[in-house]
Short mmCIF file of N, CA and C in Angstrom, two decimals:
data_model
loop_
_atom_site.label_atom_id
_atom_site.label_comp_id
_atom_site.label_asym_id
_atom_site.label_seq_id
_atom_site.Cartn_x
_atom_site.Cartn_y
_atom_site.Cartn_z
N UNK A 1 -6.75 14.68 2.33
CA UNK A 1 -7.08 13.80 1.25
C UNK A 1 -8.60 13.73 1.14
N UNK A 2 -9.07 13.81 -0.07
CA UNK A 2 -10.51 13.73 -0.27
C UNK A 2 -10.97 12.27 -0.09
N UNK A 3 -12.23 12.11 0.19
CA UNK A 3 -12.78 10.76 0.38
C UNK A 3 -12.66 9.95 -0.91
N UNK A 4 -12.87 10.61 -2.05
CA UNK A 4 -12.77 9.91 -3.33
C UNK A 4 -11.33 9.46 -3.58
N UNK A 5 -10.37 10.33 -3.26
CA UNK A 5 -8.96 9.97 -3.43
C UNK A 5 -8.60 8.77 -2.55
N UNK A 6 -9.03 8.82 -1.29
CA UNK A 6 -8.74 7.72 -0.36
C UNK A 6 -9.37 6.43 -0.84
N UNK A 7 -10.60 6.49 -1.34
CA UNK A 7 -11.28 5.29 -1.82
C UNK A 7 -10.54 4.71 -3.02
N UNK A 8 -10.12 5.56 -3.94
CA UNK A 8 -9.41 5.09 -5.12
C UNK A 8 -8.06 4.48 -4.74
N UNK A 9 -7.33 5.15 -3.84
CA UNK A 9 -6.05 4.63 -3.38
C UNK A 9 -6.25 3.28 -2.68
N UNK A 10 -7.27 3.20 -1.85
CA UNK A 10 -7.56 1.96 -1.13
C UNK A 10 -7.87 0.84 -2.12
N UNK A 11 -8.72 1.09 -3.09
CA UNK A 11 -9.08 0.06 -4.08
C UNK A 11 -7.85 -0.43 -4.84
N UNK A 12 -6.98 0.50 -5.21
CA UNK A 12 -5.77 0.13 -5.95
C UNK A 12 -4.85 -0.72 -5.09
N UNK A 13 -4.64 -0.31 -3.85
CA UNK A 13 -3.74 -1.06 -2.98
C UNK A 13 -4.34 -2.42 -2.61
N UNK A 14 -5.65 -2.50 -2.40
CA UNK A 14 -6.30 -3.79 -2.16
C UNK A 14 -6.03 -4.72 -3.35
N UNK A 15 -6.17 -4.20 -4.56
CA UNK A 15 -5.91 -5.01 -5.75
C UNK A 15 -4.46 -5.49 -5.79
N UNK A 16 -3.53 -4.63 -5.39
CA UNK A 16 -2.11 -5.02 -5.36
C UNK A 16 -1.88 -6.12 -4.33
N UNK A 17 -2.48 -5.97 -3.14
CA UNK A 17 -2.34 -6.99 -2.10
C UNK A 17 -2.95 -8.31 -2.55
N UNK A 18 -4.12 -8.24 -3.17
CA UNK A 18 -4.78 -9.47 -3.63
C UNK A 18 -3.93 -10.15 -4.69
N UNK A 19 -3.37 -9.37 -5.59
CA UNK A 19 -2.53 -9.93 -6.65
C UNK A 19 -1.27 -10.58 -6.07
N UNK A 20 -0.64 -9.90 -5.12
CA UNK A 20 0.62 -10.39 -4.56
C UNK A 20 0.43 -11.58 -3.61
N UNK A 21 -0.69 -11.60 -2.88
CA UNK A 21 -0.91 -12.68 -1.90
C UNK A 21 -1.73 -13.83 -2.45
N UNK A 22 -2.43 -13.61 -3.57
CA UNK A 22 -3.30 -14.64 -4.12
C UNK A 22 -4.62 -14.76 -3.37
N UNK A 23 -4.91 -13.81 -2.50
CA UNK A 23 -6.15 -13.81 -1.72
C UNK A 23 -7.14 -12.85 -2.36
N UNK A 24 -8.43 -13.14 -2.24
CA UNK A 24 -9.49 -12.26 -2.75
C UNK A 24 -10.35 -11.78 -1.60
N UNK A 25 -11.05 -10.67 -1.83
CA UNK A 25 -12.00 -10.17 -0.85
C UNK A 25 -11.37 -9.60 0.41
N UNK A 26 -10.22 -8.98 0.27
CA UNK A 26 -9.55 -8.42 1.45
C UNK A 26 -10.30 -7.21 1.99
N UNK A 27 -10.16 -7.00 3.29
CA UNK A 27 -10.80 -5.88 3.98
C UNK A 27 -9.72 -5.00 4.61
N UNK A 28 -10.07 -3.77 5.01
CA UNK A 28 -9.08 -2.87 5.62
C UNK A 28 -8.41 -3.46 6.87
N UNK A 29 -9.06 -4.39 7.54
CA UNK A 29 -8.50 -4.97 8.75
C UNK A 29 -7.54 -6.12 8.48
N UNK A 30 -7.47 -6.58 7.23
CA UNK A 30 -6.58 -7.71 6.93
C UNK A 30 -5.14 -7.32 7.20
N UNK A 31 -4.40 -8.31 7.77
CA UNK A 31 -3.02 -8.10 8.16
C UNK A 31 -2.10 -8.82 7.19
N UNK A 32 -1.09 -8.10 6.73
CA UNK A 32 -0.12 -8.63 5.78
C UNK A 32 0.47 -9.95 6.24
N UNK A 33 0.86 -10.01 7.50
CA UNK A 33 1.51 -11.22 8.00
C UNK A 33 0.53 -12.38 8.16
N UNK A 34 -0.73 -12.08 8.53
CA UNK A 34 -1.75 -13.12 8.63
C UNK A 34 -2.07 -13.73 7.27
N UNK A 35 -1.82 -12.97 6.22
CA UNK A 35 -2.06 -13.45 4.86
C UNK A 35 -0.86 -14.24 4.32
N UNK A 36 0.15 -14.45 5.17
CA UNK A 36 1.33 -15.19 4.75
C UNK A 36 2.37 -14.30 4.10
N UNK A 37 2.24 -13.00 4.30
CA UNK A 37 3.18 -12.06 3.68
C UNK A 37 4.59 -12.22 4.20
N UNK A 38 5.53 -12.11 3.29
CA UNK A 38 6.95 -12.15 3.63
C UNK A 38 7.66 -11.10 2.78
N UNK A 39 8.97 -11.08 2.83
CA UNK A 39 9.70 -10.04 2.11
C UNK A 39 9.50 -10.12 0.60
N UNK A 40 9.32 -11.32 0.06
CA UNK A 40 9.10 -11.47 -1.38
C UNK A 40 7.75 -10.89 -1.79
N UNK A 41 6.70 -11.20 -1.01
CA UNK A 41 5.37 -10.65 -1.28
C UNK A 41 5.40 -9.13 -1.11
N UNK A 42 6.09 -8.66 -0.08
CA UNK A 42 6.21 -7.22 0.16
C UNK A 42 6.88 -6.54 -1.03
N UNK A 43 7.94 -7.15 -1.55
CA UNK A 43 8.64 -6.57 -2.69
C UNK A 43 7.72 -6.47 -3.91
N UNK A 44 6.86 -7.46 -4.10
CA UNK A 44 5.90 -7.42 -5.21
C UNK A 44 4.94 -6.24 -5.04
N UNK A 45 4.41 -6.09 -3.82
CA UNK A 45 3.48 -5.00 -3.55
C UNK A 45 4.16 -3.65 -3.76
N UNK A 46 5.36 -3.50 -3.24
CA UNK A 46 6.07 -2.22 -3.36
C UNK A 46 6.44 -1.93 -4.81
N UNK A 47 6.74 -2.96 -5.59
CA UNK A 47 7.04 -2.77 -7.02
C UNK A 47 5.79 -2.28 -7.75
N UNK A 48 4.63 -2.84 -7.41
CA UNK A 48 3.38 -2.40 -8.04
C UNK A 48 3.08 -0.94 -7.67
N UNK A 49 3.34 -0.57 -6.44
CA UNK A 49 3.11 0.81 -6.01
C UNK A 49 4.07 1.75 -6.73
N UNK A 50 5.32 1.33 -6.87
CA UNK A 50 6.28 2.17 -7.58
C UNK A 50 5.87 2.34 -9.04
N UNK A 51 5.42 1.27 -9.67
CA UNK A 51 5.01 1.34 -11.06
C UNK A 51 3.79 2.26 -11.23
N UNK A 52 2.84 2.16 -10.29
CA UNK A 52 1.60 2.93 -10.39
C UNK A 52 1.77 4.40 -9.99
N UNK A 53 2.53 4.62 -8.92
CA UNK A 53 2.60 5.97 -8.35
C UNK A 53 3.98 6.62 -8.40
N UNK A 54 5.00 5.87 -8.83
CA UNK A 54 6.35 6.42 -8.86
C UNK A 54 6.96 6.58 -7.48
N UNK A 55 6.41 5.89 -6.49
CA UNK A 55 6.87 6.00 -5.11
C UNK A 55 7.79 4.82 -4.79
N UNK A 56 9.03 5.13 -4.45
CA UNK A 56 9.98 4.10 -4.07
C UNK A 56 9.92 3.91 -2.56
N UNK A 57 8.98 3.10 -2.10
CA UNK A 57 8.78 2.88 -0.67
C UNK A 57 9.73 1.80 -0.17
N UNK A 58 10.13 1.94 1.07
CA UNK A 58 11.01 0.97 1.72
C UNK A 58 10.17 -0.17 2.29
N UNK A 59 10.80 -1.34 2.48
CA UNK A 59 10.11 -2.50 3.05
C UNK A 59 9.49 -2.19 4.41
N UNK A 60 10.18 -1.37 5.20
CA UNK A 60 9.67 -1.09 6.54
C UNK A 60 8.30 -0.42 6.51
N UNK A 61 7.97 0.27 5.41
CA UNK A 61 6.67 0.92 5.32
C UNK A 61 5.55 -0.11 5.44
N UNK A 62 5.75 -1.24 4.83
CA UNK A 62 4.75 -2.32 4.91
C UNK A 62 4.85 -3.06 6.24
N UNK A 63 6.07 -3.34 6.68
CA UNK A 63 6.24 -4.08 7.93
C UNK A 63 5.79 -3.27 9.14
N UNK A 64 5.93 -1.95 9.10
CA UNK A 64 5.50 -1.07 10.20
C UNK A 64 4.01 -0.78 10.15
N UNK A 65 3.37 -1.02 9.02
CA UNK A 65 1.94 -0.76 8.82
C UNK A 65 1.30 -2.00 8.22
N UNK A 66 1.16 -3.06 9.02
CA UNK A 66 0.79 -4.36 8.46
C UNK A 66 -0.67 -4.55 8.06
N UNK A 67 -1.58 -3.69 8.54
CA UNK A 67 -2.95 -3.87 8.06
C UNK A 67 -3.15 -3.06 6.80
N UNK A 68 -4.10 -3.47 6.00
CA UNK A 68 -4.38 -2.75 4.76
C UNK A 68 -4.67 -1.27 5.03
N UNK A 69 -5.49 -1.00 6.03
CA UNK A 69 -5.87 0.37 6.35
C UNK A 69 -4.65 1.20 6.76
N UNK A 70 -3.80 0.65 7.62
CA UNK A 70 -2.59 1.36 8.04
C UNK A 70 -1.66 1.60 6.84
N UNK A 71 -1.54 0.59 5.99
CA UNK A 71 -0.65 0.71 4.85
C UNK A 71 -1.15 1.76 3.85
N UNK A 72 -2.45 1.79 3.60
CA UNK A 72 -3.02 2.81 2.71
C UNK A 72 -2.71 4.21 3.26
N UNK A 73 -2.91 4.40 4.56
CA UNK A 73 -2.62 5.70 5.18
C UNK A 73 -1.15 6.05 5.05
N UNK A 74 -0.27 5.08 5.26
CA UNK A 74 1.18 5.32 5.17
C UNK A 74 1.59 5.67 3.74
N UNK A 75 1.04 4.95 2.78
CA UNK A 75 1.35 5.25 1.37
C UNK A 75 0.85 6.65 1.02
N UNK A 76 -0.34 6.99 1.49
CA UNK A 76 -0.89 8.31 1.21
C UNK A 76 0.01 9.40 1.79
N UNK A 77 0.52 9.20 3.00
CA UNK A 77 1.43 10.17 3.61
C UNK A 77 2.72 10.29 2.80
N UNK A 78 3.24 9.16 2.35
CA UNK A 78 4.47 9.17 1.54
C UNK A 78 4.24 9.90 0.20
N UNK A 79 3.09 9.65 -0.42
CA UNK A 79 2.77 10.33 -1.68
C UNK A 79 2.62 11.83 -1.47
N UNK A 80 1.98 12.23 -0.36
CA UNK A 80 1.81 13.66 -0.06
C UNK A 80 3.18 14.30 0.19
N UNK A 81 4.05 13.61 0.92
CA UNK A 81 5.39 14.14 1.19
C UNK A 81 6.18 14.29 -0.11
N UNK A 82 6.09 13.29 -0.97
CA UNK A 82 6.81 13.35 -2.26
C UNK A 82 6.26 14.49 -3.12
N UNK A 83 4.95 14.69 -3.09
CA UNK A 83 4.35 15.76 -3.88
C UNK A 83 4.80 17.12 -3.36
N UNK A 84 4.86 17.28 -2.04
CA UNK A 84 5.26 18.57 -1.50
C UNK A 84 6.75 18.82 -1.74
N UNK A 85 7.55 17.78 -1.72
CA UNK A 85 8.98 17.93 -2.04
C UNK A 85 9.14 18.33 -3.50
N UNK A 86 8.34 17.72 -4.37
CA UNK A 86 8.40 18.06 -5.79
C UNK A 86 7.95 19.47 -6.05
N UNK A 87 6.99 19.96 -5.26
CA UNK A 87 6.47 21.32 -5.43
C UNK A 87 7.50 22.36 -5.01
N UNK A 88 8.38 22.01 -4.06
CA UNK A 88 9.36 22.97 -3.58
C UNK A 88 10.68 22.86 -4.33
N UNK A 89 10.84 21.82 -5.13
CA UNK A 89 12.09 21.62 -5.86
C UNK A 89 12.16 22.49 -7.09
#
């Protein structure tokens, strides 16, 4: 992933987290659960990701990667996997 791609993905996901949690100024170290995240907030974030990227991510993706930085990396891996599957289909 290029640095520009990662930065853009990070900015988009930060905006989604801020929108879903009602918090501003989040950093890569912020933890979903420390922000009061629950399954409803997670569903909002995943719906925004699906709308933006067409990625139908499971709840465990967020629960297994609770910091913003971990979640961005996990989403990027999922997007890369989906793209490679689409390329071979």
